[in-house]
Tab-separated table of C-alpha atoms in Angstrom:
chain	number	residue	atom	x	y	z
Y	1	MET	CA	73.745	24.287	50.996
Y	2	GLY	CA	74.692	21.059	49.312
Y	3	GLN	CA	72.433	18.959	51.576
Y	4	LEU	CA	69.446	21.307	50.893
Y	5	THR	CA	69.904	21.047	47.151
Y	6	THR	CA	70.116	17.145	47.374
Y	7	GLY	CA	66.985	16.947	49.355
Y	8	PHE	CA	65.152	19.149	46.895
Y	9	PHE	CA	65.948	16.961	44.005
Y	10	LEU	CA	65.048	13.707	45.851
Y	11	GLY	CA	61.651	15.082	46.729
Y	12	PHE	CA	61.033	16.283	43.191
Y	13	SER	CA	61.850	12.766	41.778
Y	14	MET	CA	59.553	10.896	44.059
Y	15	ALA	CA	56.674	13.214	43.249
Y	16	TRP	CA	57.288	12.834	39.480
Y	17	LEU	CA	57.468	9.029	39.945
Y	18	ALA	CA	54.320	9.086	41.919
Y	19	ALA	CA	52.577	11.097	39.112
Y	20	CYS	CA	53.684	8.705	36.431
Y	21	ALA	CA	52.586	5.494	38.236
Y	22	PRO	CA	49.192	4.081	36.833
Y	23	LYS	CA	46.090	4.678	38.865
Y	24	GLU	CA	44.193	1.708	40.131
Y	25	GLU	CA	40.837	1.492	38.555
Y	26	THR	CA	38.400	1.144	41.515
Y	27	ARG	CA	35.234	2.662	40.147
Y	28	GLN	CA	32.474	0.183	39.263
Y	29	LYS	CA	29.652	0.429	36.761
Y	30	ASP	CA	26.556	2.217	37.970
Y	31	THR	CA	23.705	-0.080	38.840
Y	32	ARG	CA	20.676	0.445	36.226
Y	33	HIS	CA	17.086	0.313	37.434
Y	34	VAL	CA	14.746	-1.845	35.136
Y	35	GLU	CA	11.211	-3.098	35.278
Y	36	THR	CA	10.813	-6.867	34.829
Y	37	VAL	CA	8.146	-9.537	34.433
Y	38	ALA	CA	8.221	-13.132	35.411
Y	39	VAL	CA	7.690	-15.682	32.542
Y	40	GLN	CA	4.475	-17.652	32.785
Y	41	ALA	CA	2.022	-19.218	30.367
Y	42	VAL	CA	-1.274	-17.519	30.287
Y	43	PRO	CA	-4.464	-18.504	28.317
Y	44	VAL	CA	-4.820	-16.474	25.223
Y	45	SER	CA	-7.763	-16.579	22.804
Y	46	GLU	CA	-7.576	-14.629	19.529
Y	47	THR	CA	-10.438	-13.986	17.114
Y	48	ILE	CA	-10.744	-14.459	13.367
Y	49	SER	CA	-13.162	-12.548	11.082
Y	50	THR	CA	-13.922	-13.281	7.462
Y	51	THR	CA	-16.786	-12.890	4.961
Y	52	GLY	CA	-19.125	-15.536	3.706
Y	53	GLU	CA	-22.871	-16.092	2.675
Y	54	ILE	CA	-25.970	-17.362	4.008
Y	55	ARG	CA	-27.143	-20.831	2.643
Y	56	ALA	CA	-29.835	-23.206	3.519
Y	57	ARG	CA	-28.857	-26.067	5.824
Y	58	ILE	CA	-30.193	-28.576	3.322
Y	59	GLN	CA	-30.072	-28.307	-0.538
Y	60	SER	CA	-31.312	-30.719	-3.197
Y	61	ASP	CA	-29.821	-31.158	-6.531
Y	62	LEU	CA	-32.845	-32.200	-8.617
Y	63	SER	CA	-32.657	-34.025	-11.895
Y	64	PHE	CA	-34.672	-36.513	-14.129
Y	65	ARG	CA	-34.126	-40.165	-13.615
Y	66	VAL	CA	-34.842	-40.808	-17.209
Y	67	SER	CA	-33.508	-39.089	-20.437
Y	68	GLY	CA	-35.576	-37.097	-22.755
Y	69	ARG	CA	-36.334	-33.629	-24.337
Y	70	ILE	CA	-37.569	-30.961	-21.966
Y	71	ILE	CA	-40.900	-29.797	-23.230
Y	72	ALA	CA	-41.951	-27.495	-20.199
Y	73	ARG	CA	-39.989	-25.642	-17.460
Y	74	LEU	CA	-42.504	-24.322	-14.970
Y	75	VAL	CA	-40.396	-22.483	-12.246
Y	76	ASP	CA	-37.346	-20.225	-12.448
Y	77	VAL	CA	-34.592	-19.119	-10.051
Y	78	GLY	CA	-36.000	-17.381	-6.819
Y	79	ASP	CA	-39.418	-19.105	-7.179
Y	80	ARG	CA	-40.915	-20.582	-4.013
Y	81	VAL	CA	-42.219	-24.092	-4.425
Y	82	LYS	CA	-43.992	-26.706	-2.366
Y	83	ALA	CA	-43.228	-30.408	-1.893
Y	84	GLY	CA	-44.505	-32.397	-4.857
Y	85	GLN	CA	-44.953	-29.362	-7.269
Y	86	ILE	CA	-43.980	-30.105	-10.935
Y	87	LEU	CA	-41.020	-28.142	-11.888
Y	88	ALA	CA	-40.314	-29.300	-15.316
Y	89	ARG	CA	-41.590	-31.976	-17.760
Y	90	LEU	CA	-40.013	-34.220	-20.455
Y	91	ASP	CA	-41.662	-35.516	-23.643
Y	92	ALA	CA	-43.206	-38.719	-22.569
Y	93	GLN	CA	-44.191	-40.370	-25.956
Y	94	GLU	CA	-41.718	-43.116	-25.606
Y	95	GLN	CA	-42.707	-43.819	-21.932
Y	96	LYS	CA	-46.402	-43.860	-22.734
Y	97	ALA	CA	-45.773	-46.503	-25.565
Y	98	ASP	CA	-43.784	-48.559	-23.128
Y	99	LEU	CA	-46.586	-48.395	-20.630
Y	100	GLN	CA	-49.145	-49.621	-23.351
Y	101	VAL	CA	-47.011	-52.583	-24.213
Y	102	ALA	CA	-46.602	-53.537	-20.568
Y	103	LEU	CA	-50.353	-53.316	-20.102
Y	104	ALA	CA	-50.909	-55.524	-23.201
Y	105	ASN	CA	-48.459	-58.012	-21.856
Y	106	LEU	CA	-50.215	-58.227	-18.508
Y	107	GLN	CA	-53.610	-58.710	-20.131
Y	108	SER	CA	-52.251	-61.473	-22.284
Y	109	ALA	CA	-50.589	-63.210	-19.316
Y	110	GLU	CA	-53.917	-62.859	-17.330
Y	111	ALA	CA	-55.822	-64.567	-20.110
Y	112	GLN	CA	-53.261	-67.354	-20.287
Y	113	GLN	CA	-53.564	-67.783	-16.507
Y	114	THR	CA	-57.418	-67.974	-16.806
Y	115	GLN	CA	-57.151	-70.726	-19.524
Y	116	ALA	CA	-54.585	-72.611	-17.447
Y	117	ARG	CA	-56.954	-72.448	-14.384
Y	118	GLN	CA	-59.743	-73.790	-16.289
Y	119	ALA	CA	-57.629	-76.684	-17.639
Y	120	PHE	CA	-56.402	-77.539	-14.207
Y	121	ASP	CA	-59.943	-77.548	-12.782
Y	122	ARG	CA	-61.053	-79.797	-15.544
Y	123	GLN	CA	-58.253	-82.272	-15.138
Y	124	GLN	CA	-58.890	-82.228	-11.460
Y	125	SER	CA	-62.482	-83.250	-12.020
Y	126	LEU	CA	-61.605	-85.914	-14.404
Y	127	PHE	CA	-58.976	-87.382	-12.080
Y	128	ALA	CA	-61.402	-87.537	-9.286
Y	129	ALA	CA	-63.882	-89.544	-11.520
Y	130	GLY	CA	-60.926	-91.833	-12.451
Y	131	VAL	CA	-61.149	-90.799	-16.238
Y	132	THR	CA	-57.683	-89.114	-16.497
Y	133	LYS	CA	-54.166	-90.035	-15.219
Y	134	ARG	CA	-52.203	-88.149	-12.560
Y	135	ALA	CA	-49.525	-87.139	-15.077
Y	136	ALA	CA	-52.119	-85.092	-16.986
Y	137	LEU	CA	-53.234	-83.537	-13.677
Y	138	ASP	CA	-49.588	-82.597	-12.770
Y	139	ASP	CA	-49.120	-81.165	-16.255
Y	140	ALA	CA	-52.165	-78.942	-15.834
Y	141	ARG	CA	-50.988	-77.829	-12.403
Y	142	GLU	CA	-47.491	-76.980	-13.719
Y	143	ALA	CA	-49.011	-74.731	-16.551
Y	144	LEU	CA	-51.029	-72.993	-14.081
Y	145	LEU	CA	-48.046	-72.163	-11.836
Y	146	THR	CA	-46.176	-70.968	-14.915
Y	147	THR	CA	-48.923	-68.567	-15.969
Y	148	ARG	CA	-49.113	-67.264	-12.439
Y	149	ALA	CA	-45.365	-66.219	-12.566
Y	150	THR	CA	-45.784	-64.810	-15.915
Y	151	VAL	CA	-48.714	-62.553	-14.733
Y	152	GLN	CA	-46.504	-61.398	-11.701
Y	153	SER	CA	-43.614	-60.637	-14.135
Y	154	ALA	CA	-45.942	-58.656	-16.379
Y	155	GLN	CA	-47.448	-56.823	-13.434
Y	156	ALA	CA	-43.884	-55.811	-12.393
Y	157	GLN	CA	-43.104	-54.579	-15.826
Y	158	LEU	CA	-46.321	-52.589	-15.854
Y	159	ASP	CA	-45.194	-51.017	-12.472
Y	160	THR	CA	-41.999	-50.098	-13.863
Y	161	ALA	CA	-43.349	-48.539	-16.888
Y	162	ARG	CA	-45.838	-46.422	-14.806
Y	163	ASP	CA	-43.029	-45.406	-12.607
Y	164	THR	CA	-40.883	-44.344	-15.582
Y	165	LEU	CA	-43.798	-42.456	-17.114
Y	166	GLY	CA	-44.073	-40.549	-13.690
Y	167	GLN	CA	-40.352	-39.740	-13.805
Y	168	THR	CA	-40.890	-37.558	-16.849
Y	169	ASP	CA	-42.263	-34.913	-14.397
Y	170	LEU	CA	-39.585	-33.482	-12.142
Y	171	ARG	CA	-41.253	-32.589	-8.798
Y	172	ALA	CA	-39.842	-30.690	-5.771
Y	173	ASP	CA	-39.003	-32.983	-2.800
Y	174	ALA	CA	-39.555	-30.419	-0.235
Y	175	ASN	CA	-40.675	-26.773	0.394
Y	176	GLY	CA	-38.199	-24.296	-0.624
Y	177	ILE	CA	-36.733	-21.794	-2.964
Y	178	ILE	CA	-35.104	-22.588	-6.376
Y	179	THR	CA	-31.482	-21.222	-6.170
Y	180	ALA	CA	-30.114	-22.489	-9.531
Y	181	ARG	CA	-31.285	-23.647	-12.927
Y	182	ASN	CA	-29.238	-25.656	-15.400
Y	183	ALA	CA	-31.653	-26.638	-18.300
Y	184	GLU	CA	-33.938	-24.931	-20.796
Y	185	VAL	CA	-36.968	-26.046	-22.760
Y	186	GLY	CA	-35.974	-27.966	-25.858
Y	187	GLN	CA	-32.749	-29.233	-24.333
Y	188	VAL	CA	-32.337	-33.025	-24.148
Y	189	ALA	CA	-31.576	-33.909	-20.542
Y	190	GLN	CA	-29.619	-36.940	-19.540
Y	191	ALA	CA	-30.641	-39.113	-16.556
Y	192	ALA	CA	-29.169	-37.549	-13.400
Y	193	GLN	CA	-28.206	-34.354	-15.236
Y	194	LEU	CA	-28.658	-31.359	-12.691
Y	195	VAL	CA	-31.604	-29.366	-13.655
Y	196	PHE	CA	-32.589	-27.456	-10.460
Y	197	THR	CA	-31.005	-26.706	-7.066
Y	198	LEU	CA	-33.561	-26.382	-4.289
Y	199	ALA	CA	-32.813	-24.684	-0.959
Y	200	HIS	CA	-35.199	-26.261	1.717
Y	201	ASP	CA	-37.081	-24.039	4.001
Y	202	GLY	CA	-35.772	-24.307	7.638
Y	203	PRO	CA	-32.510	-23.754	9.311
Y	204	ARG	CA	-29.838	-21.427	7.794
Y	205	ASP	CA	-26.081	-21.714	7.785
Y	206	ALA	CA	-23.433	-18.948	7.309
Y	207	VAL	CA	-20.886	-20.531	5.055
Y	208	ILE	CA	-17.341	-19.055	5.120
Y	209	ASN	CA	-14.120	-20.070	3.462
Y	210	ALA	CA	-11.262	-19.523	5.799
Y	211	ASP	CA	-7.524	-19.321	4.912
Y	212	GLU	CA	-5.885	-22.687	5.785
Y	213	SER	CA	-3.175	-20.866	7.750
Y	214	ALA	CA	-5.804	-19.558	10.162
Y	215	LEU	CA	-7.281	-23.034	11.083
Y	216	ILE	CA	-4.510	-25.597	10.654
Y	217	GLY	CA	-3.369	-26.678	14.230
Y	218	ARG	CA	-6.018	-24.483	15.971
Y	219	GLU	CA	-9.598	-25.126	17.095
Y	220	LEU	CA	-12.470	-22.714	17.060
Y	221	GLU	CA	-14.795	-22.135	20.010
Y	222	ASP	CA	-18.324	-23.477	19.575
Y	223	VAL	CA	-19.998	-20.117	19.444
Y	224	ALA	CA	-19.545	-17.310	16.875
Y	225	LYS	CA	-21.222	-14.183	15.777
Y	226	VAL	CA	-22.628	-13.348	12.270
Y	227	ARG	CA	-23.494	-9.982	11.029
Y	228	LEU	CA	-25.137	-8.962	7.681
Y	229	LEU	CA	-23.141	-6.657	5.542
Y	230	SER	CA	-26.345	-5.029	4.295
Y	231	GLY	CA	-27.425	-4.009	7.790
Y	232	LYS	CA	-26.755	-4.078	11.533
Y	233	ASP	CA	-28.538	-7.293	12.342
Y	234	GLU	CA	-26.296	-9.648	14.242
Y	235	PHE	CA	-26.992	-13.278	14.898
Y	236	ARG	CA	-25.651	-15.854	17.280
Y	237	ALA	CA	-24.176	-18.880	15.474
Y	238	LYS	CA	-22.705	-22.182	16.280
Y	239	VAL	CA	-19.737	-23.862	14.606
Y	240	ARG	CA	-21.519	-26.887	12.954
Y	241	GLU	CA	-18.904	-28.144	10.576
Y	242	VAL	CA	-15.380	-27.571	9.756
Y	243	SER	CA	-14.172	-29.318	6.514
Y	244	PRO	CA	-11.403	-31.774	6.990
Y	245	THR	CA	-10.054	-31.052	3.618
Y	246	ILE	CA	-8.504	-28.047	1.948
Y	247	ASP	CA	-9.726	-26.627	-1.235
Y	248	THR	CA	-6.754	-26.981	-3.496
Y	249	THR	CA	-7.944	-24.155	-5.818
Y	250	THR	CA	-8.326	-21.506	-3.224
Y	251	GLY	CA	-6.218	-22.828	-0.313
Y	252	THR	CA	-9.271	-22.305	2.073
Y	253	ILE	CA	-11.169	-24.530	4.532
Y	254	ARG	CA	-14.894	-24.388	4.487
Y	255	VAL	CA	-16.593	-23.599	7.812
Y	256	LYS	CA	-20.435	-23.850	8.387
Y	257	LEU	CA	-21.974	-21.842	11.115
Y	258	ALA	CA	-25.532	-22.628	12.182
Y	259	LEU	CA	-27.669	-19.606	12.677
Y	260	GLU	CA	-29.674	-20.292	15.761
Y	261	ASP	CA	-31.964	-17.283	15.677
Y	262	ALA	CA	-32.163	-16.349	12.062
Y	263	PRO	CA	-34.375	-19.027	10.269
Y	264	ASP	CA	-35.595	-16.503	7.740
Y	265	ALA	CA	-32.223	-14.791	6.892
Y	266	PRO	CA	-32.123	-14.000	3.121
Y	267	LEU	CA	-30.308	-16.573	1.170
Y	268	GLY	CA	-27.099	-15.413	-0.464
Y	269	SER	CA	-26.747	-12.452	1.768
Y	270	ALA	CA	-23.250	-11.516	2.406
Y	271	VAL	CA	-22.173	-11.712	6.065
Y	272	ILE	CA	-19.020	-11.040	8.284
Y	273	ALA	CA	-18.461	-13.971	10.689
Y	274	THR	CA	-16.373	-13.637	13.733
Y	275	ALA	CA	-15.223	-16.554	15.726
Y	276	ARG	CA	-12.861	-17.078	18.621
Y	277	TYR	CA	-10.106	-19.742	18.963
Y	278	LYS	CA	-10.097	-21.996	21.884
Y	279	PRO	CA	-7.699	-20.532	24.566
Y	280	GLU	CA	-4.160	-21.705	24.380
Y	281	ALA	CA	-1.527	-21.527	27.247
Y	282	VAL	CA	1.307	-19.292	25.676
Y	283	ILE	CA	4.047	-17.089	27.088
Y	284	GLU	CA	3.366	-13.386	26.290
Y	285	LEU	CA	5.581	-10.466	26.713
Y	286	PRO	CA	5.161	-6.771	25.988
Y	287	TRP	CA	6.709	-5.124	23.001
Y	288	SER	CA	9.083	-3.188	25.249
Y	289	ALA	CA	10.927	-6.539	26.212
Y	290	MET	CA	11.955	-7.160	22.599
Y	291	ALA	CA	15.563	-6.939	21.753
Y	292	SER	CA	17.856	-8.272	19.047
Y	293	TYR	CA	20.766	-10.706	19.053
Y	294	ALA	CA	22.664	-11.460	15.751
Y	295	GLY	CA	19.529	-10.576	13.819
Y	296	ARG	CA	17.249	-12.714	15.916
Y	297	THR	CA	14.617	-11.790	18.226
Y	298	ALA	CA	15.989	-11.718	21.920
Y	299	VAL	CA	15.085	-10.663	25.527
Y	300	TRP	CA	17.172	-9.626	28.528
Y	301	LEU	CA	17.115	-12.123	31.303
Y	302	VAL	CA	18.008	-11.300	34.889
Y	303	ASP	CA	20.013	-13.776	37.135
Y	304	THR	CA	17.951	-13.654	40.358
Y	305	LYS	CA	21.159	-14.418	42.445
Y	306	THR	CA	23.503	-11.932	40.991
Y	307	SER	CA	21.115	-9.321	39.362
Y	308	VAL	CA	23.337	-9.617	36.228
Y	309	VAL	CA	21.532	-9.375	32.920
Y	310	SER	CA	22.409	-11.373	29.743
Y	311	LEU	CA	20.871	-11.466	26.174
Y	312	HIS	CA	18.926	-14.654	25.226
Y	313	PRO	CA	17.549	-15.342	21.665
Y	314	VAL	CA	13.835	-16.648	21.552
Y	315	GLU	CA	11.507	-17.999	18.923
Y	316	VAL	CA	8.455	-15.929	18.287
Y	317	ALA	CA	5.217	-17.701	17.759
Y	318	ALA	CA	2.917	-14.649	16.957
Y	319	TYR	CA	2.840	-10.922	17.055
Y	320	THR	CA	-0.217	-9.151	18.431
Y	321	SER	CA	-1.156	-5.472	19.369
Y	322	GLY	CA	1.337	-4.476	22.085
Y	323	ARG	CA	2.616	-7.964	22.763
Y	324	PHE	CA	4.231	-11.062	21.246
Y	325	SER	CA	4.161	-14.705	21.924
Y	326	VAL	CA	7.240	-16.792	22.720
Y	327	GLN	CA	7.365	-20.266	21.289
Y	328	SER	CA	10.754	-21.363	22.782
Y	329	GLY	CA	13.798	-19.973	24.510
Y	330	LEU	CA	12.234	-19.172	27.883
Y	331	SER	CA	11.388	-21.252	30.915
Y	332	MET	CA	8.714	-20.814	33.543
Y	333	GLY	CA	9.823	-18.464	36.309
Y	334	ASP	CA	12.599	-16.643	34.221
Y	335	ILE	CA	12.812	-12.867	34.958
Y	336	VAL	CA	12.683	-10.781	31.805
Y	337	VAL	CA	13.454	-7.081	31.463
Y	338	SER	CA	10.218	-5.454	30.301
Y	339	ASN	CA	11.250	-1.810	30.497
Y	340	GLY	CA	14.902	-0.246	30.342
Y	341	THR	CA	16.471	-2.447	27.874
Y	342	LYS	CA	17.807	0.269	25.488
Y	343	PHE	CA	21.214	0.870	27.290
Y	344	LEU	CA	21.889	-2.640	28.765
Y	345	SER	CA	24.991	-4.683	28.007
Y	346	ASP	CA	25.903	-8.177	28.972
Y	347	GLY	CA	27.123	-8.281	32.500
Y	348	ASP	CA	25.321	-5.267	33.598
Y	349	VAL	CA	24.144	-5.320	37.246
Y	350	VAL	CA	20.576	-4.042	37.585
Y	351	SER	CA	18.104	-3.285	40.355
Y	352	TYR	CA	14.523	-4.305	39.350
Y	353	GLU	CA	10.967	-4.373	40.348
Y	354	ARG	CA	8.171	-6.590	39.099
Y	355	THR	CA	5.365	-5.174	36.885
Y	356	ALA	CA	1.828	-6.569	36.295
Y	357	ARG	CA	1.464	-8.539	33.172
């Protein structure tokens, strides 16, 4: 009976010790299944749309070349004019008086030249007859040459006076439409003061002012589309000029688009211009690949040897519909988790399959 009791207590003690011993953790984490994409640079081309207006390819700022009081304004804004047509006229009394003075000076010089020629001819005849000396003949020749120069100078002054008189009429330098007027009858206009702006007939441009952030460091493709706001008409356009400077008052850059098939598009019409950037090679990932690491954008990378995932911060260049562009933080060929990122942790082992970009 004593041996039986001793054996019972020995077995109970061993069972109790076995129950109290720590169990060895042998269960491993479950392998998660995710979808991935391989990092590669793809050509991406975005579009830019903004409003603008139609303008003539060539515009002239017309002004008088002389000062005076305006006595007639013969056209107004919106009028169609022809090359050489008189647009405005100055009071020309002063210019007419100058012309009369220049004409009188020319007539006087021509009379002096006639007398000098006659005197030279007489001295030449006397010298041939041996009656006069060579000195007298030389003096007569010199006087004749002097009067010739005086006549030429007077003629030039007369031409200048006639030209100045002609400048009292402001004429159109081409066929076109008056788009601006800056003077009225009775106003004293200074030389070179803007009076009219003339839009020449011919090619038209769509002029837009794009935000500087949309163009700095980026180039536009040569072809764009322009649509009138007042209708459904759409024109093909070519990027003709991008201003190298920024308008400091508006922070915009002026872009001129040549309308190739709209020579008669109404001047001043509001348009919507749509252009496309030249393609750039960028790394694009779907929105579902985006994660966060210490407040920064990050992605999950898969180690192709161990299938272990880790979180890597990245710099984002741009956000687009359904995708985002990565500027730095990734290398070509990296495997990024594109779907199934919600419950991942550093060190997790995953099984993955490639998805199409």
